[in-house]
Amino acid sequence: MKISHIEHIGIAVPNLEEAIKYYESV
């Protein structure tokens, strides 16, 4: 079962701002 990275972040990181900071640092 394949899941998009957007959906995965939404599940793994409920805090959207944290997800954004994670992507900014990568």
Coordinates of C-alpha atoms in Angstrom, one line a residue:
M1 CA 0.0 0.0 0.0
K2 CA 1.7 3.2 -1.2
I3 CA 1.1 6.4 0.6
S4 CA 2.0 9.9 -0.6
H5 CA 4.7 11.8 1.4
I6 CA 2.1 14.5 2.1
E7 CA -0.3 12.0 3.7
H8 CA 2.5 10.4 5.5
I9 CA 3.7 13.7 7.0
G10 CA 0.1 14.5 7.9
I11 CA -0.1 11.2 9.9
A12 CA 3.4 11.1 11.3
V13 CA 3.6 14.9 12.1
P14 CA 0.2 16.2 13.2
N15 CA 1.8 19.6 13.7
L16 CA 2.0 21.1 10.2
E17 CA 4.6 23.7 11.2
E18 CA 6.9 21.0 12.5
A19 CA 6.5 19.2 9.1
I20 CA 7.4 22.4 7.3
K21 CA 10.5 23.0 9.4
Y22 CA 11.5 19.4 8.8
Y23 CA 11.3 19.9 5.0
E24 CA 13.1 23.3 5.2
S25 CA 16.0 21.6 6.9
V26 CA 16.3 18.8 4.4

